[in-house]
Amino acid sequence: MLAIINDVLDFSKLEAGKLILESIPFPLRSTLDEVVTLLAHSSHDKGLELTLNIKSDVPDNVIGDPLRLQQIITNLVGNAIKFTENGNIDILVEKRALSNTKVQIEVQIRDTGIGIPERDQSRLFQAFRQADASISRRHGGTGLGLVITQKLVNEMGGDISFHSQPNRGSTFWFHINLDLNPNIIIEGPSTQCLAGKRLAYVEPNSAAAQCTLDILSETPLEVVYSPTFSALPPAHYDMMLLGIAVTFREPLTCNMSD
């Protein structure tokens, strides 16, 4: 009930032009990670894989409205979780344009859900409308989430669009403009201690694997990736990263040596 009231209030403010966005410094990565971590619980409850991939060239120290950005992500990813019964929900954040004072980022949310019929797509961003009347009965909601999301994105100087096919899933993407924070310059931790080390990485989910491999590519580690533990090439590894379940039908055996 509180969520419904908040949606109606936000919609009313946006329609009246009375919703004022904040302009404060915030760390982009931890802001996105925070909201995705909260959403991960409902995703994992349905057995869905939720991934967040922020490209390394996306600036982290920005100025804008972090809470409204989190609201946009919550609405889009929440919908993806709601209408996906199995598979993946993948979030990709990329730099679209960069100047001395501003950055434009693009966020893509891709799911493997029920999709949206073409006949219903034109009314998706209309207030109090959902693509199918049965959706409201089955999943609830006000029909305002996407409308509010679109208006917030527009207020941030951006735009939103989507592509969807029934039974094939949907991809929503939006871009927004953020100011760069010139007062903070943070150097990342040194990774030179990893030079010459070999890492074995096992992850059956291809989207999750790509996210992690992108991060690992920024280090001097030699990474050997395999989707399954059994297919991992036999070799000496200095460390292992296992993105697999902790329970196995067969015992997991590793030989450890100094």
mmCIF file of C-alpha atoms in Angstrom:
data_model
loop_
_atom_site.group_PDB
_atom_site.id
_atom_site.type_symbol
_atom_site.label_atom_id
_atom_site.label_comp_id
_atom_site.label_asym_id
_atom_site.label_seq_id
_atom_site.Cartn_x
_atom_site.Cartn_y
_atom_site.Cartn_z
ATOM 1 C CA MET A 1 0.000 0.000 0.000
ATOM 2 C CA LEU A 2 2.840 2.407 0.860
ATOM 3 C CA ALA A 3 4.483 1.737 -2.502
ATOM 4 C CA ILE A 4 1.220 2.533 -4.289
ATOM 5 C CA ILE A 5 0.824 5.812 -2.374
ATOM 6 C CA ASN A 6 4.429 6.782 -3.143
ATOM 7 C CA ASP A 7 3.900 6.059 -6.849
ATOM 8 C CA VAL A 8 0.804 8.260 -6.975
ATOM 9 C CA LEU A 9 2.567 11.087 -5.099
ATOM 10 C CA ASP A 10 5.634 10.933 -7.344
ATOM 11 C CA PHE A 11 3.455 10.887 -10.452
ATOM 12 C CA SER A 12 1.478 13.898 -9.225
ATOM 13 C CA LYS A 13 4.668 15.865 -8.502
ATOM 14 C CA LEU A 14 6.171 15.016 -11.873
ATOM 15 C CA GLU A 15 2.980 15.972 -13.706
ATOM 16 C CA ALA A 16 2.850 19.289 -11.850
ATOM 17 C CA GLY A 17 6.559 19.949 -12.378
ATOM 18 C CA LYS A 18 7.112 20.085 -8.627
ATOM 19 C CA LEU A 19 9.536 17.205 -8.218
ATOM 20 C CA ILE A 20 12.993 18.695 -7.679
ATOM 21 C CA LEU A 21 16.014 16.513 -8.346
ATOM 22 C CA GLU A 22 18.968 16.673 -5.976
ATOM 23 C CA SER A 23 22.420 17.549 -7.216
ATOM 24 C CA ILE A 24 24.878 16.009 -4.772
ATOM 25 C CA PRO A 25 28.190 14.134 -5.100
ATOM 26 C CA PHE A 26 27.889 10.348 -4.934
ATOM 27 C CA PRO A 27 29.874 7.227 -5.871
ATOM 28 C CA LEU A 28 28.133 5.678 -8.877
ATOM 29 C CA ARG A 29 29.318 2.095 -8.439
ATOM 30 C CA SER A 30 28.376 1.649 -4.785
ATOM 31 C CA THR A 31 25.047 3.410 -5.418
ATOM 32 C CA LEU A 32 24.150 0.922 -8.141
ATOM 33 C CA ASP A 33 25.594 -2.019 -6.236
ATOM 34 C CA GLU A 34 23.516 -1.107 -3.178
ATOM 35 C CA VAL A 35 20.188 -1.184 -4.996
ATOM 36 C CA VAL A 36 21.046 -4.322 -6.996
ATOM 37 C CA THR A 37 22.043 -6.116 -3.778
ATOM 38 C CA LEU A 38 18.626 -5.314 -2.314
ATOM 39 C CA LEU A 39 16.875 -6.572 -5.454
ATOM 40 C CA ALA A 40 18.989 -9.738 -5.527
ATOM 41 C CA HIS A 41 16.971 -11.277 -2.689
ATOM 42 C CA SER A 42 13.718 -11.369 -4.670
ATOM 43 C CA SER A 43 15.625 -12.467 -7.770
ATOM 44 C CA HIS A 44 17.296 -15.382 -6.026
ATOM 45 C CA ASP A 45 14.012 -16.364 -4.360
ATOM 46 C CA LYS A 46 12.749 -17.125 -7.885
ATOM 47 C CA GLY A 47 15.951 -18.908 -8.858
ATOM 48 C CA LEU A 48 16.989 -16.104 -11.223
ATOM 49 C CA GLU A 49 20.545 -14.972 -11.878
ATOM 50 C CA LEU A 50 20.989 -11.203 -11.430
ATOM 51 C CA THR A 51 24.194 -9.617 -12.726
ATOM 52 C CA LEU A 52 25.576 -6.078 -12.694
ATOM 53 C CA ASN A 53 28.364 -5.166 -15.121
ATOM 54 C CA ILE A 54 29.745 -1.611 -14.893
ATOM 55 C CA LYS A 55 32.412 -1.013 -17.524
ATOM 56 C CA SER A 56 35.759 0.110 -16.144
ATOM 57 C CA ASP A 57 35.810 3.393 -18.100
ATOM 58 C CA VAL A 58 32.608 4.655 -16.437
ATOM 59 C CA PRO A 59 33.550 7.482 -14.016
ATOM 60 C CA ASP A 60 32.644 6.751 -10.414
ATOM 61 C CA ASN A 61 32.659 10.185 -8.784
ATOM 62 C CA VAL A 62 29.618 11.984 -10.140
ATOM 63 C CA ILE A 63 27.039 14.578 -9.140
ATOM 64 C CA GLY A 64 23.301 13.994 -9.429
ATOM 65 C CA ASP A 65 20.368 12.445 -7.596
ATOM 66 C CA PRO A 66 21.413 8.985 -6.351
ATOM 67 C CA LEU A 67 18.038 8.110 -4.795
ATOM 68 C CA ARG A 68 16.114 8.842 -7.989
ATOM 69 C CA LEU A 69 18.657 6.850 -9.992
ATOM 70 C CA GLN A 70 18.103 3.952 -7.601
ATOM 71 C CA GLN A 71 14.346 4.391 -8.057
ATOM 72 C CA ILE A 72 14.737 4.057 -11.829
ATOM 73 C CA ILE A 73 16.811 0.887 -11.428
ATOM 74 C CA THR A 74 14.361 -0.507 -8.866
ATOM 75 C CA ASN A 75 11.393 0.020 -11.179
ATOM 76 C CA LEU A 76 13.031 -1.534 -14.234
ATOM 77 C CA VAL A 77 14.768 -4.447 -12.513
ATOM 78 C CA GLY A 78 11.735 -5.022 -10.276
ATOM 79 C CA ASN A 79 9.576 -5.405 -13.382
ATOM 80 C CA ALA A 80 12.116 -7.764 -14.924
ATOM 81 C CA ILE A 81 12.075 -9.954 -11.809
ATOM 82 C CA LYS A 82 8.279 -9.854 -11.651
ATOM 83 C CA PHE A 83 7.800 -11.044 -15.227
ATOM 84 C CA THR A 84 10.665 -13.547 -15.453
ATOM 85 C CA GLU A 85 10.217 -17.116 -14.257
ATOM 86 C CA ASN A 86 13.608 -18.544 -15.164
ATOM 87 C CA GLY A 87 16.914 -17.439 -16.583
ATOM 88 C CA ASN A 88 18.807 -14.176 -16.254
ATOM 89 C CA ILE A 89 18.403 -10.495 -15.540
ATOM 90 C CA ASP A 90 21.535 -8.679 -16.648
ATOM 91 C CA ILE A 91 22.354 -5.021 -16.005
ATOM 92 C CA LEU A 92 25.024 -3.358 -18.131
ATOM 93 C CA VAL A 93 26.314 0.173 -17.466
ATOM 94 C CA GLU A 94 28.428 1.872 -20.134
ATOM 95 C CA LYS A 95 29.873 5.303 -20.833
ATOM 96 C CA ARG A 96 28.084 6.886 -23.774
ATOM 97 C CA ALA A 97 29.771 10.305 -23.863
ATOM 98 C CA LEU A 98 32.307 12.170 -21.743
ATOM 99 C CA SER A 99 33.399 15.804 -21.507
ATOM 100 C CA ASN A 100 35.473 17.738 -18.994
ATOM 101 C CA THR A 101 32.427 18.355 -16.799
ATOM 102 C CA LYS A 102 29.795 15.740 -17.659
ATOM 103 C CA VAL A 103 29.302 12.077 -18.409
ATOM 104 C CA GLN A 104 26.412 10.417 -20.175
ATOM 105 C CA ILE A 105 25.854 6.833 -19.102
ATOM 106 C CA GLU A 106 23.664 4.169 -20.659
ATOM 107 C CA VAL A 107 22.068 1.450 -18.545
ATOM 108 C CA GLN A 108 20.645 -1.704 -20.125
ATOM 109 C CA ILE A 109 18.424 -4.184 -18.291
ATOM 110 C CA ARG A 110 17.945 -7.441 -20.177
ATOM 111 C CA ASP A 111 15.674 -10.262 -18.996
ATOM 112 C CA THR A 112 14.518 -13.652 -20.238
ATOM 113 C CA GLY A 113 10.914 -13.098 -19.195
ATOM 114 C CA ILE A 114 7.499 -13.317 -20.828
ATOM 115 C CA GLY A 115 8.092 -10.366 -23.138
ATOM 116 C CA ILE A 116 5.561 -7.818 -24.359
ATOM 117 C CA PRO A 117 3.257 -8.386 -27.363
ATOM 118 C CA GLU A 118 3.777 -5.831 -30.136
ATOM 119 C CA ARG A 119 0.150 -4.669 -29.926
ATOM 120 C CA ASP A 120 0.682 -3.614 -26.297
ATOM 121 C CA GLN A 121 4.061 -1.918 -26.621
ATOM 122 C CA SER A 122 2.761 1.512 -27.679
ATOM 123 C CA ARG A 123 0.840 1.997 -24.421
ATOM 124 C CA LEU A 124 3.544 0.767 -22.069
ATOM 125 C CA PHE A 125 4.454 4.261 -20.858
ATOM 126 C CA GLN A 126 0.842 5.392 -20.386
ATOM 127 C CA ALA A 127 -0.338 6.112 -16.840
ATOM 128 C CA PHE A 128 -2.410 3.439 -15.076
ATOM 129 C CA ARG A 129 -2.044 1.067 -18.038
ATOM 130 C CA GLN A 130 -0.331 -2.286 -18.137
ATOM 131 C CA ALA A 131 0.363 -4.352 -21.228
ATOM 132 C CA ASP A 132 -2.317 -6.874 -20.248
ATOM 133 C CA ALA A 133 -5.181 -6.416 -17.793
ATOM 134 C CA SER A 134 -4.521 -9.875 -16.381
ATOM 135 C CA ILE A 135 -1.042 -8.700 -15.345
ATOM 136 C CA SER A 136 -2.504 -6.286 -12.810
ATOM 137 C CA ARG A 137 -4.633 -9.035 -11.306
ATOM 138 C CA ARG A 138 -1.773 -11.527 -11.211
ATOM 139 C CA HIS A 139 1.151 -9.294 -10.196
ATOM 140 C CA GLY A 140 -0.440 -6.154 -8.771
ATOM 141 C CA GLY A 141 0.946 -2.656 -9.156
ATOM 142 C CA THR A 142 -0.408 0.743 -10.090
ATOM 143 C CA GLY A 143 0.661 0.849 -13.713
ATOM 144 C CA LEU A 144 2.675 3.973 -12.854
ATOM 145 C CA GLY A 145 6.162 2.517 -12.433
ATOM 146 C CA LEU A 146 7.276 2.845 -16.052
ATOM 147 C CA VAL A 147 5.614 6.243 -16.449
ATOM 148 C CA ILE A 148 7.474 7.566 -13.407
ATOM 149 C CA THR A 149 10.683 5.975 -14.675
ATOM 150 C CA GLN A 150 10.332 7.658 -18.063
ATOM 151 C CA LYS A 151 9.660 11.057 -16.493
ATOM 152 C CA LEU A 152 12.615 10.735 -14.098
ATOM 153 C CA VAL A 153 14.920 9.791 -16.967
ATOM 154 C CA ASN A 154 13.675 12.786 -18.958
ATOM 155 C CA GLU A 155 14.272 15.053 -15.944
ATOM 156 C CA MET A 156 17.879 13.810 -15.901
ATOM 157 C CA GLY A 157 18.318 14.898 -19.507
ATOM 158 C CA GLY A 158 17.968 11.424 -20.946
ATOM 159 C CA ASP A 159 15.601 9.075 -22.730
ATOM 160 C CA ILE A 160 14.354 5.510 -22.349
ATOM 161 C CA SER A 161 13.383 2.828 -24.839
ATOM 162 C CA PHE A 162 12.979 -0.933 -25.065
ATOM 163 C CA HIS A 163 12.846 -3.962 -27.314
ATOM 164 C CA SER A 164 10.724 -6.981 -26.492
ATOM 165 C CA GLN A 165 9.473 -10.227 -27.993
ATOM 166 C CA PRO A 166 6.848 -12.513 -26.431
ATOM 167 C CA ASN A 167 8.453 -15.505 -24.713
ATOM 168 C CA ARG A 168 11.911 -14.181 -25.642
ATOM 169 C CA GLY A 169 12.356 -11.495 -23.015
ATOM 170 C CA SER A 170 12.810 -7.740 -22.957
ATOM 171 C CA THR A 171 15.657 -5.248 -22.962
ATOM 172 C CA PHE A 172 15.089 -1.777 -21.534
ATOM 173 C CA TRP A 173 17.764 0.872 -21.863
ATOM 174 C CA PHE A 174 18.070 4.461 -20.800
ATOM 175 C CA HIS A 175 20.718 7.151 -20.788
ATOM 176 C CA ILE A 176 21.107 10.022 -18.330
ATOM 177 C CA ASN A 177 23.521 12.910 -17.885
ATOM 178 C CA LEU A 178 25.561 13.314 -14.709
ATOM 179 C CA ASP A 179 28.028 16.009 -13.703
ATOM 180 C CA LEU A 180 31.562 14.937 -12.876
ATOM 181 C CA ASN A 181 32.843 15.645 -9.384
ATOM 182 C CA PRO A 182 36.161 17.477 -9.890
ATOM 183 C CA ASN A 183 37.029 17.532 -6.191
ATOM 184 C CA ILE A 184 37.696 13.820 -5.742
ATOM 185 C CA ILE A 185 40.516 11.899 -7.352
ATOM 186 C CA ILE A 186 40.827 8.378 -6.001
ATOM 187 C CA GLU A 187 43.512 5.957 -7.059
ATOM 188 C CA GLY A 188 42.508 2.341 -6.979
ATOM 189 C CA PRO A 189 44.443 -0.235 -4.951
ATOM 190 C CA SER A 190 47.618 -1.544 -6.522
ATOM 191 C CA THR A 191 47.283 -4.924 -8.217
ATOM 192 C CA GLN A 192 50.988 -5.425 -8.910
ATOM 193 C CA CYS A 193 51.150 -8.077 -6.188
ATOM 194 C CA LEU A 194 49.041 -10.261 -8.509
ATOM 195 C CA ALA A 195 51.577 -10.165 -11.341
ATOM 196 C CA GLY A 196 52.658 -13.645 -12.393
ATOM 197 C CA LYS A 197 49.823 -15.323 -10.482
ATOM 198 C CA ARG A 198 47.407 -17.746 -12.123
ATOM 199 C CA LEU A 199 43.723 -17.755 -11.207
ATOM 200 C CA ALA A 200 41.274 -20.556 -11.962
ATOM 201 C CA TYR A 201 37.771 -19.190 -12.433
ATOM 202 C CA VAL A 202 34.707 -21.442 -12.644
ATOM 203 C CA GLU A 203 31.263 -19.996 -13.387
ATOM 204 C CA PRO A 204 28.492 -21.806 -15.302
ATOM 205 C CA ASN A 205 26.459 -18.663 -15.968
ATOM 206 C CA SER A 206 27.855 -16.913 -19.048
ATOM 207 C CA ALA A 207 26.548 -13.436 -18.159
ATOM 208 C CA ALA A 208 27.940 -13.594 -14.630
ATOM 209 C CA ALA A 209 31.222 -14.919 -16.008
ATOM 210 C CA GLN A 210 31.555 -12.041 -18.463
ATOM 211 C CA CYS A 211 31.014 -9.487 -15.685
ATOM 212 C CA THR A 212 33.784 -11.013 -13.597
ATOM 213 C CA LEU A 213 36.135 -11.537 -16.536
ATOM 214 C CA ASP A 214 35.788 -7.854 -17.424
ATOM 215 C CA ILE A 215 36.919 -6.944 -13.912
ATOM 216 C CA LEU A 216 39.744 -9.486 -13.872
ATOM 217 C CA SER A 217 41.023 -8.198 -17.222
ATOM 218 C CA GLU A 218 42.029 -4.986 -15.438
ATOM 219 C CA THR A 219 44.497 -6.922 -13.266
ATOM 220 C CA PRO A 220 47.830 -8.563 -14.177
ATOM 221 C CA LEU A 221 46.430 -11.988 -13.255
ATOM 222 C CA GLU A 222 46.610 -14.863 -15.709
ATOM 223 C CA VAL A 223 43.004 -16.067 -15.696
ATOM 224 C CA VAL A 224 41.949 -19.536 -16.792
ATOM 225 C CA TYR A 225 38.169 -19.703 -17.148
ATOM 226 C CA SER A 226 35.928 -22.739 -17.365
ATOM 227 C CA PRO A 227 32.131 -23.045 -17.132
ATOM 228 C CA THR A 228 32.485 -26.270 -15.130
ATOM 229 C CA PHE A 229 34.957 -27.505 -12.566
ATOM 230 C CA SER A 230 35.463 -30.810 -14.378
ATOM 231 C CA ALA A 231 36.475 -29.006 -17.596
ATOM 232 C CA LEU A 232 39.103 -26.880 -15.865
ATOM 233 C CA PRO A 233 42.521 -27.693 -17.369
ATOM 234 C CA PRO A 234 44.771 -29.518 -14.900
ATOM 235 C CA ALA A 235 47.538 -27.127 -13.927
ATOM 236 C CA HIS A 236 49.045 -25.263 -11.010
ATOM 237 C CA TYR A 237 46.823 -22.407 -9.836
ATOM 238 C CA ASP A 238 47.768 -19.853 -7.226
ATOM 239 C CA MET A 239 44.132 -19.133 -6.418
ATOM 240 C CA MET A 240 40.630 -20.234 -7.362
ATOM 241 C CA LEU A 241 37.371 -18.354 -7.770
ATOM 242 C CA LEU A 242 34.367 -20.672 -7.827
ATOM 243 C CA GLY A 243 31.024 -19.265 -8.878
ATOM 244 C CA ILE A 244 29.252 -22.567 -8.362
ATOM 245 C CA ALA A 245 26.937 -24.036 -5.767
ATOM 246 C CA VAL A 246 28.491 -25.227 -2.531
ATOM 247 C CA THR A 247 26.728 -28.592 -2.735
ATOM 248 C CA PHE A 248 27.873 -31.179 -5.244
ATOM 249 C CA ARG A 249 26.649 -34.616 -6.252
ATOM 250 C CA GLU A 250 30.259 -35.692 -6.495
ATOM 251 C CA PRO A 251 32.979 -34.735 -4.013
ATOM 252 C CA LEU A 252 35.035 -31.698 -4.961
ATOM 253 C CA THR A 253 38.720 -32.490 -4.672
ATOM 254 C CA CYS A 254 41.522 -29.951 -4.856
ATOM 255 C CA ASN A 255 45.205 -30.562 -4.321
ATOM 256 C CA MET A 256 46.712 -27.637 -2.429
ATOM 257 C CA SER A 257 50.448 -27.007 -2.362
ATOM 258 C CA ASP A 258 52.754 -24.236 -1.235
#
